[in-house]
CSV table of C-alpha atoms and ligand atoms in Angstrom, one decimal:
chain,number,residue,atom,x,y,z
D,398,MET,CA,120.6,73.4,180.6
D,399,LYS,CA,117.6,71.3,179.7
D,400,LEU,CA,115.8,73.0,176.5
D,401,ILE,CA,113.0,72.2,174.2
D,402,PHE,CA,112.9,73.9,170.9
D,403,LEU,CA,109.4,74.0,169.8
D,404,GLY,CA,107.9,75.4,166.4
D,405,PRO,CA,106.9,74.4,163.1
D,406,PRO,CA,108.8,72.3,160.5
D,407,GLY,CA,111.4,74.5,158.5
D,408,ALA,CA,111.8,77.2,161.5
D,409,GLY,CA,115.6,76.1,161.8
D,410,LYS,CA,115.3,74.3,165.2
D,411,GLY,CA,117.6,71.7,164.1
D,412,THR,CA,120.2,74.2,162.8
D,413,MET,CA,120.1,76.1,166.0
D,414,ALA,CA,120.2,72.9,168.2
D,415,VAL,CA,123.4,71.8,166.3
D,416,ARG,CA,124.9,75.5,167.1
D,417,VAL,CA,123.5,75.5,170.7
D,418,ALA,CA,124.9,72.2,171.7
D,419,ASP,CA,128.2,72.7,170.8
D,420,ALA,CA,128.3,76.1,172.6
D,421,ALA,CA,126.7,74.5,175.8
D,422,SER,CA,128.2,71.0,175.5
D,423,ILE,CA,124.9,69.3,175.7
D,424,PRO,CA,123.5,66.8,173.4
D,425,HIS,CA,121.3,67.5,170.4
D,426,ILE,CA,118.3,65.1,170.6
D,427,SER,CA,116.4,64.9,167.6
D,428,THR,CA,113.5,62.3,167.3
D,429,GLY,CA,113.2,62.9,163.7
D,430,ASP,CA,116.8,62.3,163.1
D,431,ILE,CA,116.6,59.1,165.3
D,432,PHE,CA,113.6,57.9,163.3
D,433,ARG,CA,115.5,58.7,160.0
D,434,TYR,CA,118.9,57.0,161.2
D,435,ASN,CA,116.4,53.9,161.7
D,436,ILE,CA,114.8,53.9,158.2
D,437,LYS,CA,118.2,54.4,156.5
D,438,ASN,CA,119.5,51.1,158.4
D,439,GLN,CA,116.5,49.4,157.9
D,440,THR,CA,115.9,48.4,161.7
D,441,GLU,CA,112.7,46.9,163.1
D,442,LEU,CA,111.9,50.9,164.3
D,443,GLY,CA,112.9,52.0,161.2
D,444,LYS,CA,110.7,49.7,159.1
D,445,LYS,CA,107.7,50.4,161.5
D,446,VAL,CA,107.6,54.0,161.2
D,447,LYS,CA,108.8,54.6,157.5
D,448,ALA,CA,105.4,55.2,156.0
D,449,ILE,CA,104.3,57.4,158.9
D,450,LEU,CA,107.5,59.8,158.5
D,451,ASP,CA,106.8,60.0,154.7
D,452,SER,CA,103.2,60.9,155.1
D,453,GLY,CA,104.2,63.6,157.8
D,454,GLU,CA,102.0,62.0,160.2
D,455,LEU,CA,103.0,61.6,163.9
D,456,VAL,CA,104.5,58.4,165.1
D,457,PRO,CA,102.5,57.0,168.1
D,458,ASP,CA,103.1,58.3,171.5
D,459,GLU,CA,104.1,55.3,173.4
D,460,LEU,CA,106.9,54.3,171.1
D,461,THR,CA,108.1,57.8,170.5
D,462,ILE,CA,108.0,58.3,174.5
D,463,GLU,CA,109.9,55.0,175.0
D,464,LEU,CA,112.5,56.2,172.6
D,465,VAL,CA,113.2,59.5,174.4
D,466,ARG,CA,112.9,58.2,177.7
D,467,ASP,CA,116.0,55.6,176.8
D,468,ARG,CA,117.8,58.5,175.4
D,469,LEU,CA,117.3,60.7,178.1
D,470,GLY,CA,118.7,58.0,180.4
D,471,GLN,CA,121.9,58.0,178.8
D,472,ASP,CA,125.1,59.4,180.7
D,473,ASP,CA,125.5,62.3,178.2
D,474,ALA,CA,122.0,63.8,178.9
D,475,LYS,CA,122.5,63.9,182.6
D,476,SER,CA,123.4,67.3,183.1
D,477,GLY,CA,121.6,68.7,179.9
D,478,PHE,CA,120.2,68.4,176.5
D,479,ILE,CA,118.5,70.2,173.8
D,480,LEU,CA,115.2,68.3,172.6
D,481,ASP,CA,114.5,69.2,169.2
D,482,GLY,CA,110.9,67.8,167.8
D,483,PHE,CA,110.1,66.3,171.0
D,484,PRO,CA,107.3,66.6,172.8
D,485,ARG,CA,104.7,67.2,169.9
D,486,THR,CA,101.6,66.1,171.6
D,487,VAL,CA,100.2,66.9,175.1
D,488,PRO,CA,100.5,63.1,176.3
D,489,GLN,CA,104.6,63.5,175.2
D,490,ALA,CA,104.6,66.8,177.2
D,491,ASP,CA,103.1,65.0,180.4
D,492,ALA,CA,105.5,62.1,179.9
D,493,LEU,CA,108.6,64.5,179.8
D,494,SER,CA,107.6,66.4,182.7
D,495,GLU,CA,108.1,63.0,184.7
D,496,MET,CA,110.9,61.8,183.2
D,497,ALA,CA,113.0,65.3,183.1
D,498,PRO,CA,111.4,68.5,183.6
D,499,VAL,CA,113.0,71.3,181.5
D,500,ASP,CA,114.3,74.8,182.0
D,501,ASN,CA,113.1,76.6,179.2
D,502,VAL,CA,111.2,76.2,176.0
D,503,ILE,CA,112.2,78.0,172.8
D,504,ASN,CA,109.3,78.7,170.7
D,505,PHE,CA,110.3,79.6,167.1
D,506,THR,CA,107.9,81.2,165.2
D,507,LEU,CA,107.2,81.4,161.2
D,508,SER,CA,104.6,81.8,159.1
D,509,ASP,CA,103.0,78.7,157.2
D,510,GLU,CA,103.9,80.7,153.9
D,511,GLU,CA,107.7,80.9,154.9
D,512,VAL,CA,107.6,77.3,156.0
D,513,VAL,CA,106.5,75.9,152.6
D,514,LYS,CA,108.9,78.2,151.3
D,515,ARG,CA,111.7,76.9,153.0
D,516,LEU,CA,110.9,73.3,153.2
D,517,SER,CA,110.0,73.0,149.5
D,518,GLY,CA,113.6,74.1,148.7
D,519,ARG,CA,115.4,72.1,151.0
D,520,ARG,CA,117.9,69.6,149.5
D,521,VAL,CA,119.9,66.9,151.9
D,522,HIS,CA,123.1,64.9,151.2
D,523,PRO,CA,121.9,61.8,152.4
D,524,GLY,CA,125.5,60.3,153.2
D,525,SER,CA,126.2,63.4,155.8
D,526,GLY,CA,123.1,64.9,156.5
D,527,ARG,CA,124.3,68.2,155.0
D,528,THR,CA,121.5,70.6,154.0
D,529,TYR,CA,121.2,73.1,151.3
D,530,HIS,CA,118.5,75.2,150.0
D,531,ILE,CA,118.3,75.9,146.2
D,532,LEU,CA,117.6,79.8,146.8
D,533,PHE,CA,119.2,80.6,150.1
D,534,SER,CA,121.8,78.5,150.7
D,535,PRO,CA,122.6,76.6,147.3
D,536,PRO,CA,125.4,73.8,146.8
D,537,LYS,CA,128.4,75.0,144.2
D,538,VAL,CA,127.2,72.7,141.7
D,539,GLU,CA,123.5,72.2,141.2
D,540,GLY,CA,122.2,69.0,142.7
D,541,LYS,CA,125.6,67.9,144.0
D,542,ASP,CA,126.8,67.7,147.7
D,543,ASP,CA,130.0,70.4,147.9
D,544,GLU,CA,132.2,68.0,149.5
D,545,THR,CA,131.7,64.4,147.8
D,546,GLY,CA,130.0,65.8,144.6
D,547,ASP,CA,127.0,63.2,145.5
D,548,ASP,CA,123.7,63.7,144.3
D,549,LEU,CA,121.4,65.7,146.8
D,550,VAL,CA,118.0,64.5,147.2
D,551,GLN,CA,114.7,65.8,148.7
D,552,ARG,CA,113.2,64.4,151.8
D,553,GLU,CA,110.2,62.5,151.0
D,554,ASP,CA,108.3,64.6,153.7
D,555,ASP,CA,109.5,68.0,152.1
D,556,ARG,CA,107.1,67.2,149.1
D,557,GLU,CA,104.2,69.5,148.5
D,558,ASP,CA,101.8,67.1,150.0
D,559,ALA,CA,103.5,66.0,153.0
D,560,ILE,CA,104.4,69.6,153.7
D,561,LYS,CA,100.8,70.6,153.9
D,562,ASN,CA,100.3,67.6,156.0
D,563,ARG,CA,103.1,68.3,158.6
D,564,LEU,CA,101.8,72.1,159.0
D,565,ARG,CA,98.1,70.7,159.7
D,566,VAL,CA,99.7,68.1,162.3
D,567,TYR,CA,101.8,70.7,163.7
D,568,ARG,CA,98.9,73.1,164.3
D,569,GLU,CA,96.4,70.5,165.4
D,570,GLN,CA,98.7,68.4,167.8
D,571,THR,CA,101.8,70.5,168.6
D,572,GLU,CA,100.7,74.0,168.8
D,573,PRO,CA,98.7,73.5,171.9
D,574,LEU,CA,101.8,73.0,173.6
D,575,ILE,CA,102.5,76.7,173.3
D,576,GLU,CA,100.0,77.2,176.0
D,577,TYR,CA,100.9,74.5,177.9
D,578,TYR,CA,104.3,75.9,178.6
D,579,ARG,CA,103.4,79.4,178.2
D,580,SER,CA,101.2,78.9,181.2
D,581,ARG,CA,103.9,77.0,183.3
D,582,GLY,CA,106.1,80.3,183.0
D,583,LYS,CA,108.9,78.4,180.7
D,584,LEU,CA,108.2,79.7,177.1
D,585,VAL,CA,110.4,82.3,175.1
D,586,ASP,CA,109.0,83.4,171.8
D,587,LEU,CA,111.9,83.6,169.0
D,588,ASP,CA,111.3,85.1,165.5
D,589,SER,CA,112.6,82.5,163.0
D,590,SER,CA,112.1,84.6,160.1
D,591,PRO,CA,115.8,86.6,160.0
D,592,ALA,CA,119.0,84.9,158.9
D,593,PRO,CA,120.3,82.3,161.0
D,594,GLU,CA,123.5,84.3,162.3
D,595,GLU,CA,120.8,86.8,163.7
D,596,VAL,CA,118.6,84.1,165.0
D,597,PHE,CA,121.5,82.6,166.7
D,598,THR,CA,122.6,85.9,168.2
D,599,SER,CA,119.1,86.3,169.9
D,600,LEU,CA,119.4,82.9,171.0
D,601,ARG,CA,122.7,83.5,172.9
D,602,LYS,CA,121.2,86.1,174.5
D,603,ILE,CA,118.0,84.3,175.9
D,604,LEU,CA,120.3,81.7,177.1
D,605,SER,CA,123.1,83.7,178.3
D,606,LEU,CA,125.3,81.8,176.4
K,887,LIG,P1,111.2,66.3,162.4
K,887,LIG,O1,112.5,65.8,161.6
K,887,LIG,O2,111.5,66.7,163.6
K,887,LIG,O3,110.7,67.2,161.3
K,887,LIG,O4,110.4,64.8,162.2
K,887,LIG,C1,110.3,64.3,161.1
K,887,LIG,C2,109.1,63.2,161.4
K,887,LIG,O5,109.4,62.0,162.3
K,887,LIG,C3,107.6,63.7,161.8
K,887,LIG,O6,106.9,64.3,160.6
K,887,LIG,C4,107.2,62.5,162.4
K,887,LIG,O7,106.6,61.8,161.4
K,887,LIG,C5,108.3,61.9,163.1
K,887,LIG,N1,108.5,62.6,164.6
K,887,LIG,C6,109.7,63.2,164.8
K,887,LIG,N2,109.4,63.5,166.5
K,887,LIG,C7,108.2,63.0,166.7
K,887,LIG,C8,107.6,62.9,167.9
K,887,LIG,N3,107.9,63.5,169.0
K,887,LIG,N4,106.5,62.2,168.0
K,887,LIG,C9,105.9,61.9,166.9
K,887,LIG,N5,106.1,61.8,165.8
K,887,LIG,C10,107.6,62.2,165.7
């Protein structure tokens, strides 16, 4: 099963990708996670992309495409994968169709207002990647990770200015992919506004999992 999860930031693509990857035994490939891992470990790639991620702009296509080409070339991705956050531009989608044509594209839909609400309340435990939401899924102790008690942080790109920029970038550069895949008969829309459990149930039906 080769899947793309498309949709605005904060629509729950990552959360659903983790669950589907587990249920279908395929890798979850998040370009955002790969960039953040490199930033955290201060690799050459990380140093190159940090300011771009902090601002909510997109990393250049060539760099991102090569990164995904490498990742899809690994053994665990041969029989299937979930791409979360890639492609984000038409050139990326064209490159992907040559590398590894996908079976289905799930289009997670969510209003701008809901995106801002979800992202601005998100808090992360930097050590593990565990995420919380100050309203919808708060930690047991305010500002602290449930398991370690470490401080939670807000992602630089979850601050209000960066959220607005990410949404603008999404509408301008990524949204055209909806028509791109719809016209190829691959797109399925999924309303992301209900609670995660309900979204996952709908997703299982779509994917026959
Ligand atoms: P995400 O975690 O998917 O929201 O991605 C976080 C950030 O990583 C984005 O705002 C971009 O700066 C960068 N990024 C992730 N995926 C891509 C991509 N396919 N193309 C360009 N930049 C990306």
